[in-house]
mmCIF file of C-alpha atoms in Angstrom:
data_model
loop_
_atom_site.group_PDB
_atom_site.id
_atom_site.type_symbol
_atom_site.label_atom_id
_atom_site.label_comp_id
_atom_site.label_asym_id
_atom_site.label_seq_id
_atom_site.Cartn_x
_atom_site.Cartn_y
_atom_site.Cartn_z
ATOM 1 C CA MET A 26 117.043 108.827 117.122
ATOM 2 C CA THR A 27 119.733 111.777 117.848
ATOM 3 C CA GLN A 28 119.256 115.222 116.773
ATOM 4 C CA ALA A 29 121.784 115.192 114.224
ATOM 5 C CA ALA A 30 120.355 111.958 112.827
ATOM 6 C CA THR A 31 117.368 112.684 111.843
ATOM 7 C CA SER A 32 117.981 114.332 108.923
ATOM 8 C CA LEU A 33 119.747 111.332 107.562
ATOM 9 C CA LYS A 34 117.685 108.767 105.621
ATOM 10 C CA VAL A 35 116.679 105.460 107.357
ATOM 11 C CA THR A 36 115.944 101.564 106.295
ATOM 12 C CA PRO A 37 113.330 100.050 107.685
ATOM 13 C CA LEU A 38 116.126 98.116 110.402
ATOM 14 C CA ASN A 39 117.090 101.727 111.832
ATOM 15 C CA ALA A 40 115.756 100.740 115.045
ATOM 16 C CA ALA A 41 116.594 97.033 115.352
ATOM 17 C CA HIS A 42 120.169 98.238 114.691
ATOM 18 C CA ARG A 43 119.411 101.036 117.947
ATOM 19 C CA ALA A 44 118.398 98.529 120.055
ATOM 20 C CA ALA A 45 121.564 96.278 119.472
ATOM 21 C CA GLY A 46 123.592 98.813 120.463
ATOM 22 C CA ALA A 47 125.603 99.718 117.241
ATOM 23 C CA LYS A 48 127.502 102.802 116.412
ATOM 24 C CA MET A 49 125.666 104.756 113.872
ATOM 25 C CA VAL A 50 127.770 106.918 111.261
ATOM 26 C CA ASP A 51 126.065 109.016 108.195
ATOM 27 C CA PHE A 52 127.088 107.011 105.326
ATOM 28 C CA GLY A 53 126.051 109.316 101.930
ATOM 29 C CA GLY A 54 123.316 110.618 103.751
ATOM 30 C CA TRP A 55 121.881 107.528 105.313
ATOM 31 C CA ASP A 56 121.990 106.452 109.148
ATOM 32 C CA MET A 57 123.954 103.092 108.897
ATOM 33 C CA PRO A 58 125.301 100.683 111.257
ATOM 34 C CA VAL A 59 129.477 101.106 111.301
ATOM 35 C CA ASN A 60 129.689 98.205 113.509
ATOM 36 C CA TYR A 61 128.016 96.562 116.569
ATOM 37 C CA GLY A 62 131.017 96.423 119.250
ATOM 38 C CA SER A 63 133.816 94.310 117.030
ATOM 39 C CA GLN A 64 134.306 95.353 114.006
ATOM 40 C CA ILE A 65 137.083 92.446 113.707
ATOM 41 C CA GLU A 66 134.692 89.862 115.032
ATOM 42 C CA GLU A 67 132.164 90.645 112.651
ATOM 43 C CA HIS A 68 134.939 90.525 109.965
ATOM 44 C CA HIS A 69 135.472 87.198 111.180
ATOM 45 C CA ALA A 70 131.968 85.970 112.198
ATOM 46 C CA VAL A 71 132.027 86.231 107.901
ATOM 47 C CA ARG A 72 135.007 84.326 106.956
ATOM 48 C CA LYS A 73 134.530 81.896 109.537
ATOM 49 C CA ASP A 74 130.755 81.279 110.240
ATOM 50 C CA CYS A 75 127.815 83.530 108.962
ATOM 51 C CA GLY A 76 127.541 87.287 109.537
ATOM 52 C CA MET A 77 124.685 89.667 107.798
ATOM 53 C CA PHE A 78 124.099 93.207 107.087
ATOM 54 C CA ASP A 79 121.399 95.425 106.231
ATOM 55 C CA VAL A 80 121.689 96.912 102.577
ATOM 56 C CA SER A 81 118.211 98.076 102.447
ATOM 57 C CA HIS A 82 120.231 101.657 101.520
ATOM 58 C CA MET A 83 120.281 100.130 98.155
ATOM 59 C CA CYS A 84 117.858 100.352 95.491
ATOM 60 C CA VAL A 85 115.423 97.763 93.474
ATOM 61 C CA VAL A 86 114.622 98.798 90.402
ATOM 62 C CA ASP A 87 111.600 97.069 88.630
ATOM 63 C CA ILE A 88 111.789 97.807 84.717
ATOM 64 C CA ARG A 89 108.417 96.353 83.078
ATOM 65 C CA GLY A 90 107.349 96.614 79.406
ATOM 66 C CA ASP A 91 107.308 94.634 75.948
ATOM 67 C CA ASN A 92 110.998 96.273 75.214
ATOM 68 C CA VAL A 93 112.768 96.433 78.328
ATOM 69 C CA ARG A 94 115.934 93.658 77.032
ATOM 70 C CA GLY A 95 116.372 95.712 74.364
ATOM 71 C CA PHE A 96 116.565 99.226 76.260
ATOM 72 C CA LEU A 97 118.772 97.185 78.425
ATOM 73 C CA ARG A 98 120.909 96.523 75.465
ATOM 74 C CA GLY A 99 122.011 100.476 74.499
ATOM 75 C CA LEU A 100 121.943 100.931 78.668
ATOM 76 C CA VAL A 101 124.541 99.022 80.241
ATOM 77 C CA ALA A 102 128.282 97.890 79.148
ATOM 78 C CA ASN A 103 127.548 93.794 79.479
ATOM 79 C CA ASN A 104 125.987 92.220 77.688
ATOM 80 C CA VAL A 105 122.184 91.364 79.192
ATOM 81 C CA ASP A 106 121.698 88.922 75.685
ATOM 82 C CA LYS A 107 123.844 86.553 78.309
ATOM 83 C CA LEU A 108 120.508 86.620 80.890
ATOM 84 C CA GLN A 109 118.197 83.729 79.294
ATOM 85 C CA VAL A 110 117.347 81.246 81.830
ATOM 86 C CA PRO A 111 114.436 83.371 84.561
ATOM 87 C CA GLY A 112 116.701 84.218 87.672
ATOM 88 C CA LYS A 113 119.814 84.578 86.014
ATOM 89 C CA ALA A 114 121.729 87.842 86.649
ATOM 90 C CA LEU A 115 124.376 89.965 86.052
ATOM 91 C CA TYR A 116 126.430 92.703 87.021
ATOM 92 C CA SER A 117 127.624 95.899 84.772
ATOM 93 C CA CYS A 118 127.983 99.273 84.589
ATOM 94 C CA MET A 119 126.028 102.319 82.989
ATOM 95 C CA LEU A 120 128.074 104.780 81.525
ATOM 96 C CA LYS A 121 127.772 108.227 80.421
ATOM 97 C CA PRO A 122 128.589 108.563 76.512
ATOM 98 C CA GLU A 123 132.231 109.986 77.778
ATOM 99 C CA GLY A 124 132.523 106.197 78.441
ATOM 100 C CA THR A 125 132.478 107.027 82.316
ATOM 101 C CA VAL A 126 131.222 105.091 84.986
ATOM 102 C CA ILE A 127 127.488 106.539 86.604
ATOM 103 C CA ASP A 128 127.331 103.511 88.625
ATOM 104 C CA ASP A 129 127.997 99.890 89.036
ATOM 105 C CA LEU A 130 124.280 97.239 89.378
ATOM 106 C CA ILE A 131 123.119 93.545 89.339
ATOM 107 C CA ILE A 132 120.365 93.302 86.671
ATOM 108 C CA TYR A 133 118.328 90.063 86.899
ATOM 109 C CA PHE A 134 116.079 88.168 84.389
ATOM 110 C CA PHE A 135 112.863 87.105 85.526
ATOM 111 C CA SER A 136 111.095 87.802 81.893
ATOM 112 C CA GLU A 137 110.960 89.322 78.673
ATOM 113 C CA ASN A 138 108.969 91.898 80.159
ATOM 114 C CA TRP A 139 110.626 91.887 83.054
ATOM 115 C CA PHE A 140 114.286 92.815 84.411
ATOM 116 C CA ARG A 141 115.159 93.987 88.365
ATOM 117 C CA LEU A 142 118.115 95.825 89.163
ATOM 118 C CA VAL A 143 119.871 96.790 92.174
ATOM 119 C CA VAL A 144 121.399 100.008 92.511
ATOM 120 C CA ASN A 145 123.756 101.954 94.749
ATOM 121 C CA ALA A 146 122.803 104.171 97.925
ATOM 122 C CA GLY A 147 124.047 107.210 97.360
ATOM 123 C CA THR A 148 123.532 107.154 93.061
ATOM 124 C CA ALA A 149 119.664 105.630 93.269
ATOM 125 C CA GLU A 150 118.187 108.905 91.821
ATOM 126 C CA LYS A 151 120.437 110.066 89.625
ATOM 127 C CA ASP A 152 120.347 106.228 88.237
ATOM 128 C CA ILE A 153 116.795 106.230 88.295
ATOM 129 C CA ALA A 154 116.366 110.032 86.475
ATOM 130 C CA TRP A 155 119.229 108.425 84.159
ATOM 131 C CA MET A 156 117.148 105.436 82.798
ATOM 132 C CA ASN A 157 113.643 107.686 82.860
ATOM 133 C CA ALA A 158 115.637 110.144 80.454
ATOM 134 C CA ARG A 159 117.011 107.244 78.395
ATOM 135 C CA ASN A 160 113.326 105.511 78.358
ATOM 136 C CA ALA A 161 111.924 108.918 76.964
ATOM 137 C CA GLU A 162 114.741 109.089 74.485
ATOM 138 C CA THR A 163 114.337 105.397 72.767
ATOM 139 C CA GLN A 164 110.877 105.759 73.106
ATOM 140 C CA SER A 165 110.746 102.384 74.826
ATOM 141 C CA GLY A 166 107.656 102.585 76.513
ATOM 142 C CA LEU A 167 108.632 101.325 79.595
ATOM 143 C CA THR A 168 108.057 101.171 83.484
ATOM 144 C CA ILE A 169 110.798 102.293 85.638
ATOM 145 C CA THR A 170 109.786 101.842 89.703
ATOM 146 C CA GLN A 171 112.078 102.299 92.614
ATOM 147 C CA ARG A 172 111.447 100.015 95.457
ATOM 148 C CA ARG A 173 113.000 101.683 98.092
ATOM 149 C CA ASN A 174 110.438 103.527 99.196
ATOM 150 C CA GLY A 175 106.762 103.984 99.778
ATOM 151 C CA GLU A 176 103.932 100.850 98.894
ATOM 152 C CA GLY A 177 106.166 97.315 97.710
ATOM 153 C CA ALA A 178 108.859 98.677 99.528
ATOM 154 C CA PHE A 179 111.669 96.325 99.900
ATOM 155 C CA ALA A 180 114.494 95.834 102.988
ATOM 156 C CA LEU A 181 117.631 94.329 101.550
ATOM 157 C CA VAL A 182 119.683 91.657 103.802
ATOM 158 C CA ALA A 183 122.797 90.337 102.706
ATOM 159 C CA VAL A 184 123.422 86.434 104.970
ATOM 160 C CA GLN A 185 126.938 86.267 104.406
ATOM 161 C CA GLY A 186 129.340 83.525 105.103
ATOM 162 C CA PRO A 187 129.978 79.353 104.982
ATOM 163 C CA ASN A 188 127.527 78.935 106.926
ATOM 164 C CA ALA A 189 125.012 81.259 105.424
ATOM 165 C CA ARG A 190 122.732 79.365 103.440
ATOM 166 C CA ALA A 191 122.085 77.161 105.774
ATOM 167 C CA LYS A 192 121.079 79.603 108.733
ATOM 168 C CA THR A 193 118.818 81.434 105.865
ATOM 169 C CA TRP A 194 116.738 77.988 105.635
ATOM 170 C CA GLU A 195 116.548 77.986 108.972
ATOM 171 C CA VAL A 196 114.201 80.608 109.198
ATOM 172 C CA LEU A 197 113.297 80.483 105.331
ATOM 173 C CA PRO A 198 112.563 77.253 104.554
ATOM 174 C CA GLU A 199 109.723 77.374 102.495
ATOM 175 C CA THR A 200 112.651 79.001 100.009
ATOM 176 C CA GLN A 201 115.458 75.678 100.090
ATOM 177 C CA ALA A 202 113.980 73.874 97.825
ATOM 178 C CA ALA A 203 113.583 76.582 95.425
ATOM 179 C CA SER A 204 116.993 77.770 96.128
ATOM 180 C CA ALA A 205 119.495 74.988 97.536
ATOM 181 C CA ASP A 206 120.754 74.562 93.692
ATOM 182 C CA ILE A 207 121.260 77.839 92.407
ATOM 183 C CA LYS A 208 124.491 78.685 91.251
ATOM 184 C CA PRO A 209 126.034 82.142 92.206
ATOM 185 C CA PHE A 210 124.831 85.298 90.368
ATOM 186 C CA ASN A 211 121.238 83.727 90.278
ATOM 187 C CA ALA A 212 118.078 84.582 92.212
ATOM 188 C CA VAL A 213 114.552 82.933 93.122
ATOM 189 C CA ILE A 214 111.033 84.798 93.767
ATOM 190 C CA VAL A 215 109.721 82.529 97.007
ATOM 191 C CA GLU A 216 105.463 83.212 97.629
ATOM 192 C CA GLY A 217 104.009 82.546 100.581
ATOM 193 C CA THR A 218 106.910 82.533 103.214
ATOM 194 C CA LYS A 219 105.791 83.779 106.760
ATOM 195 C CA PHE A 220 107.679 86.918 105.780
ATOM 196 C CA GLY A 221 105.548 87.755 102.283
ATOM 197 C CA GLU A 222 106.924 87.278 99.253
ATOM 198 C CA VAL A 223 111.037 87.445 98.897
ATOM 199 C CA MET A 224 113.589 87.063 96.794
ATOM 200 C CA VAL A 225 116.927 85.332 97.215
ATOM 201 C CA ALA A 226 119.606 85.992 95.215
ATOM 202 C CA ARG A 227 122.895 84.285 95.783
ATOM 203 C CA THR A 228 125.266 87.035 95.054
ATOM 204 C CA GLY A 229 127.243 89.254 97.593
ATOM 205 C CA TYR A 230 130.237 91.404 98.460
ATOM 206 C CA THR A 231 132.286 89.821 100.738
ATOM 207 C CA GLY A 232 134.006 87.377 98.558
ATOM 208 C CA GLU A 233 132.202 84.545 100.664
ATOM 209 C CA ASP A 234 129.146 82.028 99.089
ATOM 210 C CA GLY A 235 125.309 83.314 100.480
ATOM 211 C CA PHE A 236 122.407 85.125 99.988
ATOM 212 C CA GLU A 237 121.002 88.944 99.244
ATOM 213 C CA ILE A 238 117.684 88.220 100.566
ATOM 214 C CA ALA A 239 114.764 91.139 99.599
ATOM 215 C CA VAL A 240 111.891 90.871 102.191
ATOM 216 C CA PRO A 241 108.781 93.316 102.121
ATOM 217 C CA ALA A 242 109.870 96.575 104.117
ATOM 218 C CA GLU A 243 107.427 95.972 106.725
ATOM 219 C CA GLN A 244 108.628 92.451 107.808
ATOM 220 C CA ALA A 245 112.952 93.803 108.021
ATOM 221 C CA VAL A 246 112.863 93.546 111.646
ATOM 222 C CA ALA A 247 111.192 90.268 112.338
ATOM 223 C CA PHE A 248 112.930 88.181 109.376
ATOM 224 C CA TRP A 249 116.153 90.243 111.207
ATOM 225 C CA ASP A 250 115.528 89.092 114.680
ATOM 226 C CA ALA A 251 115.033 85.835 113.140
ATOM 227 C CA LEU A 252 118.329 85.222 111.861
ATOM 228 C CA VAL A 253 119.910 87.076 114.823
ATOM 229 C CA ALA A 254 118.152 83.868 116.843
ATOM 230 C CA VAL A 255 119.921 80.985 114.627
ATOM 231 C CA GLY A 256 123.044 82.765 115.790
ATOM 232 C CA VAL A 257 123.802 85.093 112.868
ATOM 233 C CA LYS A 258 126.126 87.758 113.592
ATOM 234 C CA PRO A 259 124.862 91.472 112.533
ATOM 235 C CA ALA A 260 127.464 93.493 110.682
ATOM 236 C CA GLY A 261 128.293 96.875 109.881
ATOM 237 C CA LEU A 262 129.811 98.750 107.134
ATOM 238 C CA GLY A 263 133.258 98.497 109.235
ATOM 239 C CA ALA A 264 133.504 94.866 108.505
ATOM 240 C CA ARG A 265 131.504 95.324 105.323
ATOM 241 C CA ASP A 266 134.958 97.059 103.538
ATOM 242 C CA THR A 267 137.409 95.121 105.223
ATOM 243 C CA LEU A 268 135.844 91.833 103.317
ATOM 244 C CA ARG A 269 135.019 93.246 99.984
ATOM 245 C CA LEU A 270 138.075 94.709 100.408
ATOM 246 C CA GLU A 271 139.840 91.782 100.632
ATOM 247 C CA ALA A 272 138.126 90.065 97.714
ATOM 248 C CA GLY A 273 139.329 92.897 95.334
ATOM 249 C CA MET A 274 135.549 94.375 94.806
ATOM 250 C CA ASN A 275 135.201 98.108 93.718
ATOM 251 C CA LEU A 276 133.170 100.241 95.677
ATOM 252 C CA TYR A 277 131.511 102.795 93.666
ATOM 253 C CA GLY A 278 132.827 106.212 94.380
ATOM 254 C CA GLN A 279 135.959 105.395 95.567
ATOM 255 C CA ASP A 280 137.492 102.721 92.750
ATOM 256 C CA MET A 281 135.620 104.175 89.973
ATOM 257 C CA ASP A 282 132.976 106.729 89.256
ATOM 258 C CA GLU A 283 131.979 109.553 86.480
ATOM 259 C CA SER A 284 136.110 110.386 86.535
ATOM 260 C CA VAL A 285 136.726 107.223 85.539
ATOM 261 C CA ASN A 286 136.729 104.831 82.808
ATOM 262 C CA PRO A 287 136.058 101.543 83.511
ATOM 263 C CA LEU A 288 138.847 99.505 81.647
ATOM 264 C CA ASP A 289 141.136 101.387 83.889
ATOM 265 C CA ALA A 290 139.221 100.337 87.330
ATOM 266 C CA GLY A 291 139.486 96.007 86.731
ATOM 267 C CA LEU A 292 136.415 96.295 84.529
ATOM 268 C CA ALA A 293 136.974 94.799 81.170
ATOM 269 C CA TRP A 294 135.255 92.166 82.669
ATOM 270 C CA THR A 295 132.259 93.279 83.063
ATOM 271 C CA ILE A 296 131.944 95.000 79.492
ATOM 272 C CA ASP A 297 131.004 93.374 76.262
ATOM 273 C CA LEU A 298 133.002 95.545 73.145
ATOM 274 C CA VAL A 299 132.726 92.158 70.989
ATOM 275 C CA SER A 300 129.336 92.251 69.948
ATOM 276 C CA GLU A 301 127.764 94.405 67.149
ATOM 277 C CA ARG A 302 125.147 95.938 69.912
ATOM 278 C CA ASP A 303 126.093 99.624 71.060
ATOM 279 C CA PHE A 304 125.340 100.944 73.984
ATOM 280 C CA VAL A 305 126.261 104.564 75.958
ATOM 281 C CA GLY A 306 130.208 105.290 76.294
ATOM 282 C CA LYS A 307 130.927 102.466 73.643
ATOM 283 C CA GLN A 308 132.227 104.456 71.160
ATOM 284 C CA ALA A 309 134.717 106.682 73.199
ATOM 285 C CA LEU A 310 136.180 103.013 75.136
ATOM 286 C CA LEU A 311 136.995 102.283 71.565
ATOM 287 C CA GLU A 312 138.630 105.530 71.260
ATOM 288 C CA GLN A 313 139.963 105.476 74.360
ATOM 289 C CA GLY A 314 141.092 102.114 75.238
ATOM 290 C CA GLN A 315 142.602 100.891 78.376
ATOM 291 C CA LYS A 316 145.511 103.362 80.217
ATOM 292 C CA ALA A 317 145.940 102.170 83.700
ATOM 293 C CA GLN A 318 145.630 98.488 85.350
ATOM 294 C CA PHE A 319 143.679 97.631 88.737
ATOM 295 C CA LEU A 320 145.749 95.037 90.908
ATOM 296 C CA GLY A 321 146.809 94.612 94.424
ATOM 297 C CA LEU A 322 149.017 96.200 96.375
ATOM 298 C CA ILE A 323 150.711 94.191 99.845
ATOM 299 C CA LEU A 324 152.949 96.979 101.949
ATOM 300 C CA ARG A 325 156.271 94.944 103.290
ATOM 301 C CA GLU A 326 157.410 97.663 105.340
ATOM 302 C CA LYS A 327 156.177 98.835 108.835
ATOM 303 C CA GLY A 328 155.442 102.612 109.168
ATOM 304 C CA GLY A 329 151.592 103.192 107.965
ATOM 305 C CA ILE A 330 148.225 101.875 106.481
ATOM 306 C CA LEU A 331 147.445 101.945 102.987
ATOM 307 C CA ARG A 332 144.795 104.638 102.109
ATOM 308 C CA ALA A 333 143.033 106.141 99.707
ATOM 309 C CA HIS A 334 144.157 108.923 97.177
ATOM 310 C CA GLN A 335 147.625 107.624 98.215
ATOM 311 C CA LYS A 336 150.707 108.026 95.187
ATOM 312 C CA VAL A 337 152.136 104.624 94.276
ATOM 313 C CA ILE A 338 155.179 105.553 92.600
ATOM 314 C CA CYS A 339 155.980 103.103 90.282
ATOM 315 C CA ALA A 340 159.226 102.488 87.383
ATOM 316 C CA GLN A 341 156.773 102.846 84.941
ATOM 317 C CA GLY A 342 155.763 106.280 86.387
ATOM 318 C CA GLU A 343 152.790 107.110 89.688
ATOM 319 C CA GLY A 344 149.682 105.038 90.182
ATOM 320 C CA GLU A 345 147.335 106.068 92.947
ATOM 321 C CA ILE A 346 145.609 103.400 95.810
ATOM 322 C CA THR A 347 141.754 103.891 95.300
ATOM 323 C CA SER A 348 141.084 101.776 98.442
ATOM 324 C CA GLY A 349 143.178 100.698 101.633
ATOM 325 C CA THR A 350 142.816 98.848 104.902
ATOM 326 C CA PHE A 351 144.514 96.718 107.472
ATOM 327 C CA SER A 352 143.188 92.926 106.141
ATOM 328 C CA PRO A 353 142.124 90.731 109.658
ATOM 329 C CA SER A 354 142.378 87.964 107.435
ATOM 330 C CA MET A 355 145.903 88.645 106.104
ATOM 331 C CA GLN A 356 147.060 90.689 108.903
ATOM 332 C CA GLU A 357 148.771 92.572 106.875
ATOM 333 C CA ALA A 358 148.130 96.436 105.311
ATOM 334 C CA ILE A 359 146.064 95.847 101.519
ATOM 335 C CA ALA A 360 144.982 98.218 98.929
ATOM 336 C CA LEU A 361 143.665 98.212 95.564
ATOM 337 C CA ALA A 362 145.428 100.835 92.987
ATOM 338 C CA ARG A 363 145.416 102.389 89.346
ATOM 339 C CA LEU A 364 149.200 101.433 88.346
ATOM 340 C CA PRO A 365 150.672 101.940 84.866
ATOM 341 C CA LEU A 366 150.444 99.739 81.772
ATOM 342 C CA GLY A 367 153.601 97.736 82.220
ATOM 343 C CA VAL A 368 153.826 97.305 86.014
ATOM 344 C CA ALA A 369 153.426 92.946 86.758
ATOM 345 C CA VAL A 370 152.060 91.126 89.569
ATOM 346 C CA GLY A 371 155.389 90.563 91.646
ATOM 347 C CA ASP A 372 157.209 93.853 91.093
ATOM 348 C CA THR A 373 157.902 96.069 94.157
ATOM 349 C CA VAL A 374 156.593 99.516 94.146
ATOM 350 C CA HIS A 375 157.071 102.311 96.414
ATOM 351 C CA VAL A 376 153.707 103.827 98.279
ATOM 352 C CA VAL A 377 154.196 107.805 99.948
ATOM 353 C CA ILE A 378 153.146 107.576 103.336
ATOM 354 C CA ARG A 379 153.522 110.630 104.998
ATOM 355 C CA ASP A 380 157.385 111.764 103.800
ATOM 356 C CA LYS A 381 158.123 107.916 103.424
ATOM 357 C CA GLN A 382 158.312 105.729 100.562
ATOM 358 C CA LEU A 383 157.478 102.209 101.849
ATOM 359 C CA ALA A 384 158.324 99.337 99.123
ATOM 360 C CA ALA A 385 154.909 97.224 98.713
ATOM 361 C CA SER A 386 154.361 93.942 96.172
ATOM 362 C CA VAL A 387 151.857 93.675 93.215
ATOM 363 C CA VAL A 388 149.591 91.539 93.959
ATOM 364 C CA LYS A 389 146.273 89.706 91.682
ATOM 365 C CA LEU A 390 143.090 89.858 93.090
ATOM 366 C CA PRO A 391 141.529 88.721 95.107
ATOM 367 C CA PHE A 392 143.660 88.733 98.212
ATOM 368 C CA VAL A 393 141.018 86.477 99.899
ATOM 369 C CA ARG A 394 138.115 84.202 98.088
ATOM 370 C CA ASN A 395 135.937 81.048 100.369
ATOM 371 C CA GLY A 396 137.931 82.213 103.443
ATOM 372 C CA LYS A 397 141.330 81.194 101.861
ATOM 373 C CA VAL A 398 144.218 83.619 101.432
ATOM 374 C CA LEU A 399 145.234 83.469 97.556
ATOM 375 C CA ALA A 400 147.443 86.808 97.856
ATOM 376 C CA ALA A 401 151.041 86.461 99.834
#
């Protein structure tokens, strides 16, 4: 490891990335692979075959106790009462009282006294502190345990692409019977595999099918090497970003954060404002309402690449790009943007790139899903 990297946090797979010749970068204080040679090849491997990502910097949090469901009812904006079947998962946001986003996360239900959360890497410490404070405030008496460090730590590997599930079963045949019929946003826990107890979740962040798999941290390298041996291509943060952007998926810290109302970030579908259930931030959302909308852009003129923070000029006022890239699947410059209410799909807007105003089309998200281009 280089001297520059010694102050960075590392995942259990750090040595494997370096041995494979990965280009490593500082990603929010973590030493992470941006690519293993060709970001474009890694992107296409996930769209057409199978690729895998080390996402062990994200944090698994187990919440146990007699009142977990009641606690989560008040903690997150989506309604955990939707989770009734063990293994079912829910995407949600955790909000501040003023209605802005502390983090977006996935919640798994395993039993009435055990829910599992997966939270973002850079927000994990503040997330857990927030949960602990709420636990004390509500006198819920729960045990909140992070599973990223120390005894019982997990490594997380996302295996994504049209052949991802078949490749996973080659390496984890013991999980096939339990996971073959689970629908997206469900998970199973399987004991007694050659890598120990594993959680196999049919979730992901690429717009493709696949699994996100939690294995004991000490088994991470063996599991990763076994996936490489059956032809799964390692992929870095570069491909992960182009894939998730094509899929129209938000990135915390870029598309939303503690300054953003989730209704303005295209996340209304993750918020339950209808039931009588109260949650932190609900009153603020009801008072503020939605003041912007979250849509896709495709650049129609040559002369630039779409990037975050570029101004978007619309007939209804100004908007802003939150994430932008050149799409390997579409061979066009694309972006996610927060635009004024009234802007419609099919409209032409103008993006300010340096000293130019370049035309872009407004499109419905996602751009690409399951290998198919949906926006044109």
